[in-house]
Coordinates of C-alpha atoms in Angstrom, one line a residue:
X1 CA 0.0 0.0 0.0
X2 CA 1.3 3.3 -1.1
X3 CA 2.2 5.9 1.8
X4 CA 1.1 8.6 0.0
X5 CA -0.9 9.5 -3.2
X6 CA -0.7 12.6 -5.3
X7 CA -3.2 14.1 -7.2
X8 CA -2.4 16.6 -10.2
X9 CA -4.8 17.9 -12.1
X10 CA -8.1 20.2 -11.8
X11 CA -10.0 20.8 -8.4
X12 CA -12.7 22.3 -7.8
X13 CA -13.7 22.9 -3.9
X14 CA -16.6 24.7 -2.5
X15 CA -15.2 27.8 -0.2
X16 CA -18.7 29.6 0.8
X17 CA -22.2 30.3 -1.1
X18 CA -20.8 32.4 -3.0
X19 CA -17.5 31.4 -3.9
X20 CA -15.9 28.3 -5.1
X21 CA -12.0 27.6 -5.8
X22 CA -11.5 26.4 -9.4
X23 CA -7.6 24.8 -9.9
X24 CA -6.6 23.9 -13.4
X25 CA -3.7 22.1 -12.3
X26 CA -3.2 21.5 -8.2
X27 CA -0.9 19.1 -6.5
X28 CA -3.0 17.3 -3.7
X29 CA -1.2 14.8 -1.7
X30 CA -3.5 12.2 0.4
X31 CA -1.7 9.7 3.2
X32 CA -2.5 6.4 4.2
X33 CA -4.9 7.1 6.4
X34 CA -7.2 8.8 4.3
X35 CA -6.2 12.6 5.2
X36 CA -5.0 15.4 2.8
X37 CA -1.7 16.6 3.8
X38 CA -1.7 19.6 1.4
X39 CA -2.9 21.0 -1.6
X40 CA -0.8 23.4 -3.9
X41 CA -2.8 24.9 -6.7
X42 CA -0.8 25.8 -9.3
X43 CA 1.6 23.1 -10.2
X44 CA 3.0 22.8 -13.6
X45 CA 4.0 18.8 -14.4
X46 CA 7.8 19.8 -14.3
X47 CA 7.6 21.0 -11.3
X48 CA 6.1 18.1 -9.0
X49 CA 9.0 16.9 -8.1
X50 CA 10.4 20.1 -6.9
X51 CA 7.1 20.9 -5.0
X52 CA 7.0 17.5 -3.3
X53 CA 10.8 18.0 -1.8
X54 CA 9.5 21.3 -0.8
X55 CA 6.5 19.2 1.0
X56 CA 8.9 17.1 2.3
X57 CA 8.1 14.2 0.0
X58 CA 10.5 12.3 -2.0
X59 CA 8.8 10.5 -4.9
X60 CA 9.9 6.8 -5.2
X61 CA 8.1 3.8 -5.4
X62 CA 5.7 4.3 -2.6
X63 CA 4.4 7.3 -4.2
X64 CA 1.9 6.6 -6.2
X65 CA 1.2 9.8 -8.6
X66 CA -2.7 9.7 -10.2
X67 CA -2.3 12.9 -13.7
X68 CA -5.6 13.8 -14.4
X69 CA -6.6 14.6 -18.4
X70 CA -8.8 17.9 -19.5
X71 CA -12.4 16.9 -19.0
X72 CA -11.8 15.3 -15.3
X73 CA -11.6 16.9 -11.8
X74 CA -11.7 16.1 -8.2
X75 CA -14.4 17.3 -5.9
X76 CA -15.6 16.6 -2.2
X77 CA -18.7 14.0 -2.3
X78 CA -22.1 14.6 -2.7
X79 CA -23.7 15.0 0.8
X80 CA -27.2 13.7 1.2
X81 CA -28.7 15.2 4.3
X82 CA -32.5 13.0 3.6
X83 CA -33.2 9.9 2.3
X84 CA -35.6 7.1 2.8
X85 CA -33.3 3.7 2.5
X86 CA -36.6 1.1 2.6
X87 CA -38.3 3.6 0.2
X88 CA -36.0 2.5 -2.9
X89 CA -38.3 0.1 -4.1
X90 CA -41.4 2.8 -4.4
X91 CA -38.7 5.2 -6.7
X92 CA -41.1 6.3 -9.4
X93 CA -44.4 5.5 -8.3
X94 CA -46.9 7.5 -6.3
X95 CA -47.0 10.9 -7.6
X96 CA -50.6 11.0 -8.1
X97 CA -50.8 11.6 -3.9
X98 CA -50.1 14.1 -1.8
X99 CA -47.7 13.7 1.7
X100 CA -50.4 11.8 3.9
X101 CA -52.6 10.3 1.0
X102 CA -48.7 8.9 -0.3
X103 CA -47.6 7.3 3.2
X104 CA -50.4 5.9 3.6
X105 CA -50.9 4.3 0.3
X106 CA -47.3 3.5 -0.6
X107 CA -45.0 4.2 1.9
X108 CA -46.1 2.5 5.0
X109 CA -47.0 -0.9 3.0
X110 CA -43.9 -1.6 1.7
X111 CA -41.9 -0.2 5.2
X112 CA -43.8 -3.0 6.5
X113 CA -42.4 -5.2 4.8
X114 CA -38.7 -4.8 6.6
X115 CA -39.5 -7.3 9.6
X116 CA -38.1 -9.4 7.1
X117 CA -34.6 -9.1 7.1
X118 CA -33.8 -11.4 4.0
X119 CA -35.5 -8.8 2.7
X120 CA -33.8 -5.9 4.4
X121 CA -30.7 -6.9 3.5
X122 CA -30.9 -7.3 -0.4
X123 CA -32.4 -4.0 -0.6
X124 CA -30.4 -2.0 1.9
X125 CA -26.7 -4.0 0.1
X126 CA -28.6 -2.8 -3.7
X127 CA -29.5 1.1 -2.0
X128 CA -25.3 1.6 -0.1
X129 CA -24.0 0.2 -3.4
X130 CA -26.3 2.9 -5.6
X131 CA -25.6 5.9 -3.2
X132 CA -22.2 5.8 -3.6
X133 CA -21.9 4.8 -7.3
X134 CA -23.5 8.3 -7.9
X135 CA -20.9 10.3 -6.3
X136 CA -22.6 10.2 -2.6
X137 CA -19.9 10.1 0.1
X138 CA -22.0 10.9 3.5
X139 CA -25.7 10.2 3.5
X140 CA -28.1 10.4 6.0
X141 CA -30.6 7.2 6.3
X142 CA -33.8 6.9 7.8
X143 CA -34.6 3.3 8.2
X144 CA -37.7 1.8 9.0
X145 CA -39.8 1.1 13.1
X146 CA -37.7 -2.4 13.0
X147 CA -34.5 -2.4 15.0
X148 CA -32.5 -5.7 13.6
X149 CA -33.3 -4.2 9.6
X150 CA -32.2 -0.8 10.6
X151 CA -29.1 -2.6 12.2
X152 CA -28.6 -4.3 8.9
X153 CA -28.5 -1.1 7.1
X154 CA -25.8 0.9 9.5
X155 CA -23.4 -2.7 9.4
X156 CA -23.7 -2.4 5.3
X157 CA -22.7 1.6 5.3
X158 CA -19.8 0.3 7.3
X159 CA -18.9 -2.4 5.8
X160 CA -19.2 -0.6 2.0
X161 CA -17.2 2.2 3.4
X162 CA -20.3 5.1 3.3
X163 CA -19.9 7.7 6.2
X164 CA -23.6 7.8 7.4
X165 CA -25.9 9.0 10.1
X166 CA -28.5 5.9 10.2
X167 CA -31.5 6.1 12.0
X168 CA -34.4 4.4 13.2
X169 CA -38.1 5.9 12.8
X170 CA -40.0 6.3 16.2
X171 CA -44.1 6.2 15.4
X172 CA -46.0 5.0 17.7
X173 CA -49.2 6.8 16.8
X174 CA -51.7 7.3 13.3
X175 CA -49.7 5.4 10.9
X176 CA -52.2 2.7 10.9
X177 CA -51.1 -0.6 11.3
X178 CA -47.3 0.3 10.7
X179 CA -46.0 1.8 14.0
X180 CA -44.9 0.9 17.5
X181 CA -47.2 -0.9 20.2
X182 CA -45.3 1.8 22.7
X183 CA -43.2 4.7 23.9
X184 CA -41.1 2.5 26.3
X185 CA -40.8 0.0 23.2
X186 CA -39.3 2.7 20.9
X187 CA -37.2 4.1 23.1
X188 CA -35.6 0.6 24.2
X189 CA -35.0 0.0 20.5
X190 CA -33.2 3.4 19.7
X191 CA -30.8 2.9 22.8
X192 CA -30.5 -0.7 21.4
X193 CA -29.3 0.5 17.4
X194 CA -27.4 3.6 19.4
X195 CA -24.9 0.9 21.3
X196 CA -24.7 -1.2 18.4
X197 CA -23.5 1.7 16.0
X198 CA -21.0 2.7 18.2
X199 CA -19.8 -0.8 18.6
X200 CA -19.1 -1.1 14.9
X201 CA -15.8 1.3 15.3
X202 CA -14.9 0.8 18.6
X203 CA -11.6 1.8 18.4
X204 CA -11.5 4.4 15.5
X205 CA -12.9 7.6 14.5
X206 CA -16.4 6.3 13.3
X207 CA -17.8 6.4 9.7
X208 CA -21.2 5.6 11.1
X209 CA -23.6 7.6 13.4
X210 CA -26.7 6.8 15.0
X211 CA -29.1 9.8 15.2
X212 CA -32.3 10.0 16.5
X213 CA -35.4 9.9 14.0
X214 CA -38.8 10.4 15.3
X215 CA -40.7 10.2 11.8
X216 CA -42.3 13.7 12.2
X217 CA -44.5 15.3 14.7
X218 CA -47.7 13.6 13.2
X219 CA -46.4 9.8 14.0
X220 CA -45.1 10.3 17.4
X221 CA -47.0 11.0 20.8
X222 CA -46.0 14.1 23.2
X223 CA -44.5 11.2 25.1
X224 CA -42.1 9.8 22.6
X225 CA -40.9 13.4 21.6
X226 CA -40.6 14.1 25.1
X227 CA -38.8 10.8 25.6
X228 CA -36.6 11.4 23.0
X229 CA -35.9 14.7 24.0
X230 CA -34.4 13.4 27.3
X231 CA -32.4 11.4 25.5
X232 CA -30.4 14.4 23.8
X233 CA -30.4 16.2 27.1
X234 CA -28.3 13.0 28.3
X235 CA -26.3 12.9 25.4
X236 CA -25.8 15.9 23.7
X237 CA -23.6 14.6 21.2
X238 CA -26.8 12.7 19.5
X239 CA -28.0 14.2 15.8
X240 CA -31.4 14.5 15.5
X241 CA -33.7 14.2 11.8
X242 CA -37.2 14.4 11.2
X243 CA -39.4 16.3 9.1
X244 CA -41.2 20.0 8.7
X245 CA -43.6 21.8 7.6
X246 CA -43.5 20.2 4.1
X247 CA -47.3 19.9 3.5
X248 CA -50.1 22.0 4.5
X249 CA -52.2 19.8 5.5
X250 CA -49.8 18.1 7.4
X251 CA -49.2 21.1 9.1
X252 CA -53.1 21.6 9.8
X253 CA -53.0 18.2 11.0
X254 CA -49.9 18.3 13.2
X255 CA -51.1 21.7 14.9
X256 CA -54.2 19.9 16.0
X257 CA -52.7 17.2 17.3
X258 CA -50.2 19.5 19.5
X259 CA -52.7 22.5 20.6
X260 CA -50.3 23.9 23.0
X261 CA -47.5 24.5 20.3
X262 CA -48.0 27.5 18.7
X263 CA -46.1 26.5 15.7
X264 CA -44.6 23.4 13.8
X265 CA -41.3 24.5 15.1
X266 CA -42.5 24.8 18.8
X267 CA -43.7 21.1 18.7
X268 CA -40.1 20.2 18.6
X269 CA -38.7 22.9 21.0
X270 CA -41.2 22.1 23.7
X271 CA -40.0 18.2 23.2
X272 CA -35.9 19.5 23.4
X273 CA -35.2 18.3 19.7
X274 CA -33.8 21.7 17.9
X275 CA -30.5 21.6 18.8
X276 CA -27.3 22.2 16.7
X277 CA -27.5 18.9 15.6
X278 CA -30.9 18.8 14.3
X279 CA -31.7 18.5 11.1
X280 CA -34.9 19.3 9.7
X281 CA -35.9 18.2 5.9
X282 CA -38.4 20.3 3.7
X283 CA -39.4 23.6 5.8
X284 CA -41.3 24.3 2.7
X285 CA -43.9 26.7 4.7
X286 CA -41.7 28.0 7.6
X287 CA -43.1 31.5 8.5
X288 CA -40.2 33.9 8.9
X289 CA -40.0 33.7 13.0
X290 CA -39.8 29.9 12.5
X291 CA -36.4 30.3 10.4
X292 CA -34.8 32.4 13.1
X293 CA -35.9 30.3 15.6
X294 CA -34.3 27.5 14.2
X295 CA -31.2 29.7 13.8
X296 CA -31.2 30.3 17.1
X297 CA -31.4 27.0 18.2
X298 CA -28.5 25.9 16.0
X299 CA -30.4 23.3 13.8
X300 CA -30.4 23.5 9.5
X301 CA -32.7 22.4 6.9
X302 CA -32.3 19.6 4.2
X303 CA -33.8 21.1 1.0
X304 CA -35.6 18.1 -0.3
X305 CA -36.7 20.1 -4.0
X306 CA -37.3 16.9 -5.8
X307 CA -39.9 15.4 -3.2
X308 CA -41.3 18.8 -2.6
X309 CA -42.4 19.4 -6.8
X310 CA -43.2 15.5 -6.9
X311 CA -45.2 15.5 -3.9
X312 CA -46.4 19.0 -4.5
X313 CA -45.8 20.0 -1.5
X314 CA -44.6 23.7 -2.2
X315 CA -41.1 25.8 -2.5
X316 CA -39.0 26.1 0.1
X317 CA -37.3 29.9 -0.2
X318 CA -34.0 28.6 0.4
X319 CA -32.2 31.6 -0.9
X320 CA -34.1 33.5 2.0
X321 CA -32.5 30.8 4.3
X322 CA -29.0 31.3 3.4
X323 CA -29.5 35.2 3.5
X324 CA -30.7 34.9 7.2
X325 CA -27.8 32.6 8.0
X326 CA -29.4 29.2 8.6
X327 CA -27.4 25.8 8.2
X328 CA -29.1 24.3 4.5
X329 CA -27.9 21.3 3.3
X330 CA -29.7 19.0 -0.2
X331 CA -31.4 15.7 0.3
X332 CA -32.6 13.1 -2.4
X333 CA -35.8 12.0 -0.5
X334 CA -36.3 8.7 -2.1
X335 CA -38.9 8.0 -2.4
X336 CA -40.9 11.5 -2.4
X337 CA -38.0 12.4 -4.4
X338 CA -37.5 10.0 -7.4
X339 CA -33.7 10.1 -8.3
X340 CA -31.1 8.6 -5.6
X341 CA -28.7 10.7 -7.3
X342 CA -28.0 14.5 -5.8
X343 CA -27.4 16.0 -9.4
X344 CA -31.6 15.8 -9.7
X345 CA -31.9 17.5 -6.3
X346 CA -29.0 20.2 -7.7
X347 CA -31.1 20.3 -10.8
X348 CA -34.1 20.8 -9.2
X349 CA -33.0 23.3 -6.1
X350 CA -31.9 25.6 -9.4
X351 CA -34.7 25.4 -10.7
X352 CA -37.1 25.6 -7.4
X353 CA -35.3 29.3 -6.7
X354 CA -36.1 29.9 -10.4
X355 CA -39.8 29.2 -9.5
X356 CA -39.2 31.6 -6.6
X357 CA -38.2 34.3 -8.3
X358 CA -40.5 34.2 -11.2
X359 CA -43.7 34.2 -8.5
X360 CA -42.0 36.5 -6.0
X361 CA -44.1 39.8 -4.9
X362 CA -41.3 42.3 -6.9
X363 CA -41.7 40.2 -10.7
X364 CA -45.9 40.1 -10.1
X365 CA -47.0 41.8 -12.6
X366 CA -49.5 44.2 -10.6
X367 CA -47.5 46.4 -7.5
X368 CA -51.0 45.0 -5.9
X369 CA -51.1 41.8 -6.9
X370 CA -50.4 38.6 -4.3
X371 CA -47.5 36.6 -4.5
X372 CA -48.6 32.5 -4.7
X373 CA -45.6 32.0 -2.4
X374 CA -46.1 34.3 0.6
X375 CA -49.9 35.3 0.1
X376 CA -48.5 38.7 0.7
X377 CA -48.9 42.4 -1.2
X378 CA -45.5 43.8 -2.7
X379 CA -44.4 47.6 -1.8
X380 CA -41.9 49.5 -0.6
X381 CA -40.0 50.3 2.5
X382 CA -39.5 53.9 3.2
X383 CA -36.0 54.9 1.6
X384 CA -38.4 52.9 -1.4
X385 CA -36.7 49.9 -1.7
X386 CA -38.5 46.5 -2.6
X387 CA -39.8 44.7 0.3
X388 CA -41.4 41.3 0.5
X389 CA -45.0 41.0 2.1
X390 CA -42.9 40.5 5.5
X391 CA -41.5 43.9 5.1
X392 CA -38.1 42.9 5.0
X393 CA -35.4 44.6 2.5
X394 CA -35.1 41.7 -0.6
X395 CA -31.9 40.0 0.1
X396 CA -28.9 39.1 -2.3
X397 CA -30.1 35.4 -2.6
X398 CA -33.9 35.6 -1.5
X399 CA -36.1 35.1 -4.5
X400 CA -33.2 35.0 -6.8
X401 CA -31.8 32.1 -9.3
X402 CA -29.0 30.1 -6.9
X403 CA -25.6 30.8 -8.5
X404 CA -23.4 27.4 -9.3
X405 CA -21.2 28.4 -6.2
X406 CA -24.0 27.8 -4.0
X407 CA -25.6 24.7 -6.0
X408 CA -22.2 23.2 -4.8
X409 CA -22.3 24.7 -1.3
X410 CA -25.5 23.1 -0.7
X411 CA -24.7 19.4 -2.5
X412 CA -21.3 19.4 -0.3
X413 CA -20.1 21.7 2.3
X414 CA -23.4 22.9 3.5
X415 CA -24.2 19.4 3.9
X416 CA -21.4 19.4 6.0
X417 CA -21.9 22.2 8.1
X418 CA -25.6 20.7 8.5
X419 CA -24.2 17.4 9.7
X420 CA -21.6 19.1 12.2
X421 CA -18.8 17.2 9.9
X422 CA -17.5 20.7 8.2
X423 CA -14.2 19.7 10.3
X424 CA -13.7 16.6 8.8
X425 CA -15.3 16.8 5.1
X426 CA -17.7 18.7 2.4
X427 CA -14.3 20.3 1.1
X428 CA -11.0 19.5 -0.4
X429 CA -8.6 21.2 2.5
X430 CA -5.2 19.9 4.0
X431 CA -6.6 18.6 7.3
X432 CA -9.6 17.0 6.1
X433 CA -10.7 13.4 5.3
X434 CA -10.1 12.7 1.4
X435 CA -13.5 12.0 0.4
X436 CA -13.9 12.7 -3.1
X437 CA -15.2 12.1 -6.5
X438 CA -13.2 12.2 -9.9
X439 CA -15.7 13.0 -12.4
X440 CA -15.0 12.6 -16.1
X441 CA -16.6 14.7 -18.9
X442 CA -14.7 13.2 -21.4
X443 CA -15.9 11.7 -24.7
X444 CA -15.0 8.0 -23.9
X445 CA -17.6 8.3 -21.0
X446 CA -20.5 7.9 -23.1
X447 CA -22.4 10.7 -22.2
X448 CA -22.9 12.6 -25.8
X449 CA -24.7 15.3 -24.2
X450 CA -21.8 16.3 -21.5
X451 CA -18.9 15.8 -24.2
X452 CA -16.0 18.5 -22.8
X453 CA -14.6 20.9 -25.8
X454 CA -10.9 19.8 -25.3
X455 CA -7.7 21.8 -26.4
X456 CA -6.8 21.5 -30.1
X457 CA -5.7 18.1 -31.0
X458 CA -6.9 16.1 -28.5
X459 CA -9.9 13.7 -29.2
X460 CA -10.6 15.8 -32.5
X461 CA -9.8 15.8 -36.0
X462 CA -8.5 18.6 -38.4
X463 CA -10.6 21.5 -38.7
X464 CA -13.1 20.2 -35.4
X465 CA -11.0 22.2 -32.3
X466 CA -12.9 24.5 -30.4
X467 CA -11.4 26.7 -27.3
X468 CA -11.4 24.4 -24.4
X469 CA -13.9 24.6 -22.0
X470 CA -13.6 26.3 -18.6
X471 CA -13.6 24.3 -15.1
X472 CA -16.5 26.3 -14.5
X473 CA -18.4 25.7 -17.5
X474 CA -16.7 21.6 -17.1
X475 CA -19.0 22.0 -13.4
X476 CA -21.9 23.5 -14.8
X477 CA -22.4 20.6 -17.9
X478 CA -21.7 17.9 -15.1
X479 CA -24.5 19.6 -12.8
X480 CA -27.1 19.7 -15.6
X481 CA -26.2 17.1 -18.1
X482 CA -24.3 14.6 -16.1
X483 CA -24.9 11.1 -14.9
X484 CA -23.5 8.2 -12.5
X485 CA -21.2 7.5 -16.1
X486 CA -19.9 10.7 -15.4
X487 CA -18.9 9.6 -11.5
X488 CA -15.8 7.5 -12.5
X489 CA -14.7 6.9 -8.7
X490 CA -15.3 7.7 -5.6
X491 CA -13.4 7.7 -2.4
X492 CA -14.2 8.1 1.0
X493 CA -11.7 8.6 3.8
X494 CA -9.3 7.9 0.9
X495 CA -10.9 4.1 0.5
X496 CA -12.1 3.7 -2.8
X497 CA -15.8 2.8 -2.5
X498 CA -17.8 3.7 -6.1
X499 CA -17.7 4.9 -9.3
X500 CA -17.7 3.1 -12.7
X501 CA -14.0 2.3 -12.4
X502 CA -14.3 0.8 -9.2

């Protein structure tokens, strides 16, 4: 095994929302153990040897040096902060329903059928080995009510390499026949799946987290929240995942069920379970003193925008989110959302703030008419600037088309940052864990429609040359036109655990 790999070639790295590092030709050296040493980000192919002495790296036969061609670059993972593991086999089907009318009649049928764990296991191996293949180096799993299949799905992350948070779903009320006979039953069986995570790495840094998934506010008593709730107040260090706000009349419903809340967001205050390591997937209809509140509390949101057009549930204002500071990662949502892979849900978050800004108060038509969004009148403030119903000054993302630097922010570092793994990953940075994806453009790909223009001479004939694309036009046809052929390997902690060339 080599001590040390180097990487030269292009890089692209997510720095902020709005700005992203783009490195024709960087020198990235990874150790054994799966950490970047450094990263230098101009280095000419002369000069690696020069730069690696500098490094304090002599290259010999334990060295092993990976030259990237024009067309292919590295990039941190894909982070997935929502997805449904048991739901794979519903991917496609359903759409007809809203939230409630869709658990009911697909979801909670075939979740049922996880007692089995034959069953559990074929489907769970099939959904790790997908995830990854597609360029999706940290995901966060909700399994199903049963403990030994949910068990079966955190030993296959582990086992396949996958950093993952991997949870088991506490309902233990109106879910029909599908949900737990009690609180003190639930409970028992999250302790149970929390020891036996943690015993799966008992002596390393873990890929593998347990976190705490009570369903959403609907499928869980005041008890269980409350019970749960306890549970983080004994252990801080637990992450938390459930669901908000995505549907009105879940909402309605929720509201009713909980009459001393008085919002969606106080349910799970009141219970303890907004914390800064909550995380909170849709928030399609969060008023505006629900986002800070959140904020305050240190928890994020997954923007699930697949699920939420398929489901049509709404448009989550996103851009808004970012502008008032709050943790946002992206999340699949299989199978509300019905692509595993997170270029749909980058596809689809650029195109939900498009939606946003085209039905936003200040392009309405009529200064009187009512935006569809925020069933609020546009105007001014007083110094005359536009103002959303809310009376708040438009902000520089709010109701605004997301620029490609924050498409990439949200599919990797702000996944991060969600997660509370921003230390370790969501970034290429000396210090971090190497999980990456090499991505290929190239013609021998297959891809036709993703094809990079390369520099005169290379993969075209006499007369054919065209200027050579940009890295940031390379990103942009990989975020729109791309595919899994596209993901040509992918590497987490510096194992290699997916892509075509696996």
């Amino acid at each position: 095994m080599p001590t040390h790999r180097l990487f030269h070639g292009s890089v692209i790295t997510p720095v902020s929302v709005h700005k992203t590092e783009f490195w024709p030709q960087a020198l990235l050296c990874v150790n054994s153990a799966g950490i970047i040493e450094w990263i230098v980000s101009d280095v000419e192919s002369s000069q690696l040897q020069t730069v690696a002495l500098e490094k304090g790296l002599v290259l010999d036969d334990s060295v092993e040096i990976y030259e990237l061609r024009h067309g292919e670059w590295l990039m941190p993972g894909f982070i997935d902060t929502h997805t449904h593991a048991p739901q794979f086999p519903n991917i496609g089907i359903g759409g007809q329903y809203e939230l409630l009318e869709w658990l009911n009649n697909v979801t909670f049928p075939t979740e049922s059928r996880f007692h089995d764990t034959t069953f559990a296991e074929r489907v769970y191996s099939a959904v790790v080995d997908r995830v990854l293949n597609s360029g999706t180096t940290t995901c966060c799993y909700y399994g199903t009510l049963h403990l030994e299949a949910t068990q079966v799905l955190a030993k296959l992350t582990h086992d396949k390499g996958q950093r993952a948070f991997v949870g088991k779903c506490n309902m233990n009320r109106e879910s029909g026949k599908y949900q737990e006979d009690s609180t003190s039953q639930s409970i028992e069986n999250t302790k149970k799946l929390i020891s036996y995570i943690r015993a799966l790495s008992p002596n390393s840094a873990p890929l593998v987290h347990p976190i705490l998934t009570p369903r959403f506010a609907i499928s869980c008593t005041g008890d269980l929240l409350d019970s749960l709730g306890d549970m983080v107040k004994a252990d801080p260090t637990l992450a938390i995942q459930t669901h908000i706000s995505e549907n009105i009349g879940e909402i309605d419903f929720t509201l009713k069920l909980f009459p001393k809340a008085s919002t969606y967001t106080d349910v799970y205050k009141r219970a303890g379970l907004l914390t800064d390591r909550t995380i909170l997937a849709h928030a399609v209809h969060l008023s505006n003193d629900e986002m800070e509140e959140i904020k305050s509390c240190g928890s994020g949101i997954s923007h699930c925008p697949t699920s939420n057009f398929y489901l049509n549930s709404g448009v989550a204002r996103v851009g808004e989110m970012l502008d008032r500071g709050l943790k946002v990662g992206l999340g699949t949502d299989c199978s509300g959302g019905f692509s595993p892979s997170m270029l749909t849900a980058v596809r689809d978050a650029g195109i939900a703030s498009k939606v946003i800004g085209m039905t936003s108060v200040g392009s309405l038509p009529s200064p009187y008419a009512t935006s569809i969004l925020t069933n609020g009148k546009a105007g001014t403030d007083e110094n005359g600037q536009a103002t959303t119903c809310n009376g708040i000054v438009t902000p520089k993302l709010a109701d605004k088309t997301l620029p490609l630097s924050a498409l990439l922010h949200l599919s990797t570092l702000g996944g991060a940052q969600l997660c509370n793994l921003e230390q370790t990953t969501g970034s290429l940075e000396a210090g971090k864990e190497f999980d990456a994806v090499l991505v290929s453009v190239r013609p021998e790909t297959g891809n036709a429609n993703i094809w990079a223009n390369l520099p005169a001479g290379v993969n075209s004939s006499a007369g054919e040359e065209m200027p050579a694309d940009s890295l940031e036009a390379l990103l942009e046809k990989f975020f729109f036109c791309g595919s899994d052929r596209n993901v040509r390997r992918v590497w987490v902690r510096g194992r290699l655990v997916g892509g075509v060339e696996k």
